[in-house]
Amino acid sequence: MSLVNYSQCWEDTQVLKKALAVKGDDVVLSITSGGDNTFSLLLEKPRTVVSIDKNPVQNYLAELKLRAAQVLRHPEYLEFLGVVESDMRYEQYGRVSKHASADTGGWINANPGVLKRGIIHCGKFEKYLYHFRERLLPLVHARQTVHAFVTQPSMEEQISFYETIWNTWRWRLFMRIATNRSLLTTYARQSGAPGYTDAPNESYRAQLERLTYRSHLKRNYYVRYTLTGAYGEVLPEYLSEENYAQLSAIEPSACEFSHCDLLSYLRSSADNTFTKYNLSNTFEYLSRYDIPDVWREIIRTAKQGAVVAYWCNRVEHVPPPAIAHIVVQQRELEQELKALDRLYFYKSFHVCTIDK
């Protein structure tokens, strides 16, 4: 598998950090995806993070981001990743490559084009967003209108702009087209994505509308990137200048990358190993036959009081009733954190504590 599904993480870092509350003695199991959330958890200085993904290319991408931070100055790092424009990425990679693993180097050598615009733009999902911005969105709003929407000075002005200028029939129509089941399955989501069995296409537009009424888009880099292709004034946590010294000082031993599916990795792990689990939206990709086994292995590998966090996009999942006395849902915390979520892709967020 050589395709990058996600070159960024599309689960809210702040929500994840509040849910897991990582501390210095924690051993964290994290789904890699674009690597961003694994890095944010590393910035909390746990004992170790094990970052796993069944697609090895996701781990190569994340390792490259991490190794680049150990070599490049902060302005160069932003250039290399594609946060800002640059024609120096191939020269910068020449320096970074000396510190990357052979597998990561082999992937880049076979796919040098991922460096051209910067590696944060090379994912299947990010390419879909690019085509949405370049082909569909201009049929709805001019670039200056898009920029104005995501840079309104206050929430009151943002809501007024949305109601009077943004929310046109064209926007509703083209958003419905852009979130068509077939388009998303073919061009945006990773292989094995679940079907849309319980939500209409327009739900993404409705969720974005609700987000517009509660999140100031000027400071929401997720939505700004979706609509403009750039983060704006506020960068993801691992990219911020104030965190860069710590990111660049992370020892290789602090983060282990493993190319493995979740169930296989858990089965290979010892009892009472992990204290925190970042499981992204993994349960949507599991068969109903594997889900009980995954929970059984989570319980076995978790230390007493371990915390499990995960999202649900189109297919809702809660722990099976048979283990509800062990996997305890933190419903008040879930609702509190879902209200803070800066993304509009997910229908629910779950936080569970292991009590065994």
PDB file of N, CA and C in Angstrom, residues 148-149 152-167 209-217:
ATOM      1  N   ALA A 148     -13.339  36.230   3.250  1.00  0.00           N
ATOM      2  CA  ALA A 148     -14.091  37.054   4.197  1.00  0.00           C
ATOM      3  C   ALA A 148     -14.856  36.191   5.197  1.00  0.00           C
ATOM      4  N   PHE A 149     -15.393  35.069   4.723  1.00  0.00           N
ATOM      5  CA  PHE A 149     -16.165  34.190   5.604  1.00  0.00           C
ATOM      6  C   PHE A 149     -15.323  33.651   6.748  1.00  0.00           C
ATOM      7  N   GLN A 152     -13.889  36.736   9.617  1.00  0.00           N
ATOM      8  CA  GLN A 152     -14.738  37.727  10.278  1.00  0.00           C
ATOM      9  C   GLN A 152     -14.209  38.020  11.681  1.00  0.00           C
ATOM     10  N   PRO A 153     -14.194  39.288  12.098  1.00  0.00           N
ATOM     11  CA  PRO A 153     -13.564  39.676  13.370  1.00  0.00           C
ATOM     12  C   PRO A 153     -14.236  39.098  14.611  1.00  0.00           C
ATOM     13  N   SER A 154     -15.536  38.816  14.544  1.00  0.00           N
ATOM     14  CA  SER A 154     -16.248  38.346  15.734  1.00  0.00           C
ATOM     15  C   SER A 154     -17.246  37.265  15.351  1.00  0.00           C
ATOM     16  N   MET A 155     -17.721  36.538  16.343  1.00  0.00           N
ATOM     17  CA  MET A 155     -18.727  35.512  16.100  1.00  0.00           C
ATOM     18  C   MET A 155     -20.013  36.136  15.563  1.00  0.00           C
ATOM     19  N   GLU A 156     -20.398  37.279  16.120  1.00  0.00           N
ATOM     20  CA  GLU A 156     -21.630  37.929  15.668  1.00  0.00           C
ATOM     21  C   GLU A 156     -21.545  38.282  14.185  1.00  0.00           C
ATOM     22  N   GLU A 157     -20.405  38.824  13.764  1.00  0.00           N
ATOM     23  CA  GLU A 157     -20.231  39.179  12.356  1.00  0.00           C
ATOM     24  C   GLU A 157     -20.138  37.935  11.476  1.00  0.00           C
ATOM     25  N   GLN A 158     -19.533  36.883  12.002  1.00  0.00           N
ATOM     26  CA  GLN A 158     -19.441  35.625  11.255  1.00  0.00           C
ATOM     27  C   GLN A 158     -20.825  35.040  10.996  1.00  0.00           C
ATOM     28  N   ILE A 159     -21.671  35.014  12.027  1.00  0.00           N
ATOM     29  CA  ILE A 159     -23.021  34.469  11.882  1.00  0.00           C
ATOM     30  C   ILE A 159     -23.831  35.307  10.907  1.00  0.00           C
ATOM     31  N   SER A 160     -23.713  36.612  11.015  1.00  0.00           N
ATOM     32  CA  SER A 160     -24.422  37.497  10.097  1.00  0.00           C
ATOM     33  C   SER A 160     -23.969  37.272   8.656  1.00  0.00           C
ATOM     34  N   PHE A 161     -22.657  37.125   8.450  1.00  0.00           N
ATOM     35  CA  PHE A 161     -22.116  36.880   7.114  1.00  0.00           C
ATOM     36  C   PHE A 161     -22.645  35.559   6.569  1.00  0.00           C
ATOM     37  N   TYR A 162     -22.681  34.544   7.419  1.00  0.00           N
ATOM     38  CA  TYR A 162     -23.178  33.239   6.983  1.00  0.00           C
ATOM     39  C   TYR A 162     -24.635  33.334   6.545  1.00  0.00           C
ATOM     40  N   GLU A 163     -25.453  34.002   7.337  1.00  0.00           N
ATOM     41  CA  GLU A 163     -26.887  34.056   7.059  1.00  0.00           C
ATOM     42  C   GLU A 163     -27.238  34.935   5.868  1.00  0.00           C
ATOM     43  N   THR A 164     -26.481  36.001   5.670  1.00  0.00           N
ATOM     44  CA  THR A 164     -26.850  36.969   4.625  1.00  0.00           C
ATOM     45  C   THR A 164     -26.091  36.787   3.314  1.00  0.00           C
ATOM     46  N   ILE A 165     -24.888  36.179   3.365  1.00  0.00           N
ATOM     47  CA  ILE A 165     -24.052  36.097   2.162  1.00  0.00           C
ATOM     48  C   ILE A 165     -23.679  34.659   1.801  1.00  0.00           C
ATOM     49  N   TRP A 166     -23.292  33.866   2.783  1.00  0.00           N
ATOM     50  CA  TRP A 166     -22.707  32.556   2.502  1.00  0.00           C
ATOM     51  C   TRP A 166     -23.746  31.482   2.180  1.00  0.00           C
ATOM     52  N   ASN A 167     -24.788  31.405   2.969  1.00  0.00           N
ATOM     53  CA  ASN A 167     -25.717  30.276   2.915  1.00  0.00           C
ATOM     54  C   ASN A 167     -26.727  30.436   1.776  1.00  0.00           C
ATOM     55  N   GLU A 209     -22.906  24.069   9.421  1.00  0.00           N
ATOM     56  CA  GLU A 209     -23.722  25.216   9.816  1.00  0.00           C
ATOM     57  C   GLU A 209     -23.755  25.360  11.331  1.00  0.00           C
ATOM     58  N   ARG A 210     -23.951  24.252  12.029  1.00  0.00           N
ATOM     59  CA  ARG A 210     -23.960  24.310  13.493  1.00  0.00           C
ATOM     60  C   ARG A 210     -22.604  24.774  14.021  1.00  0.00           C
ATOM     61  N   LEU A 211     -21.524  24.318  13.378  1.00  0.00           N
ATOM     62  CA  LEU A 211     -20.193  24.732  13.797  1.00  0.00           C
ATOM     63  C   LEU A 211     -20.010  26.232  13.609  1.00  0.00           C
ATOM     64  N   THR A 212     -20.563  26.779  12.539  1.00  0.00           N
ATOM     65  CA  THR A 212     -20.447  28.207  12.266  1.00  0.00           C
ATOM     66  C   THR A 212     -21.061  29.039  13.388  1.00  0.00           C
ATOM     67  N   TYR A 213     -22.052  28.494  14.066  1.00  0.00           N
ATOM     68  CA  TYR A 213     -22.733  29.222  15.140  1.00  0.00           C
ATOM     69  C   TYR A 213     -22.020  29.084  16.494  1.00  0.00           C
ATOM     70  N   ARG A 214     -20.987  28.237  16.567  1.00  0.00           N
ATOM     71  CA  ARG A 214     -20.320  28.053  17.864  1.00  0.00           C
ATOM     72  C   ARG A 214     -18.801  28.130  17.824  1.00  0.00           C
ATOM     73  N   SER A 215     -18.186  28.153  16.633  1.00  0.00           N
ATOM     74  CA  SER A 215     -16.728  28.185  16.536  1.00  0.00           C
ATOM     75  C   SER A 215     -16.300  29.358  15.664  1.00  0.00           C
ATOM     76  N   HIS A 216     -15.385  30.156  16.196  1.00  0.00           N
ATOM     77  CA  HIS A 216     -14.882  31.301  15.435  1.00  0.00           C
ATOM     78  C   HIS A 216     -13.924  30.782  14.362  1.00  0.00           C
ATOM     79  N   LEU A 217     -14.343  30.837  13.111  1.00  0.00           N
ATOM     80  CA  LEU A 217     -13.584  30.234  12.024  1.00  0.00           C
ATOM     81  C   LEU A 217     -12.243  30.917  11.795  1.00  0.00           C
TER      82      LEU A 217
END
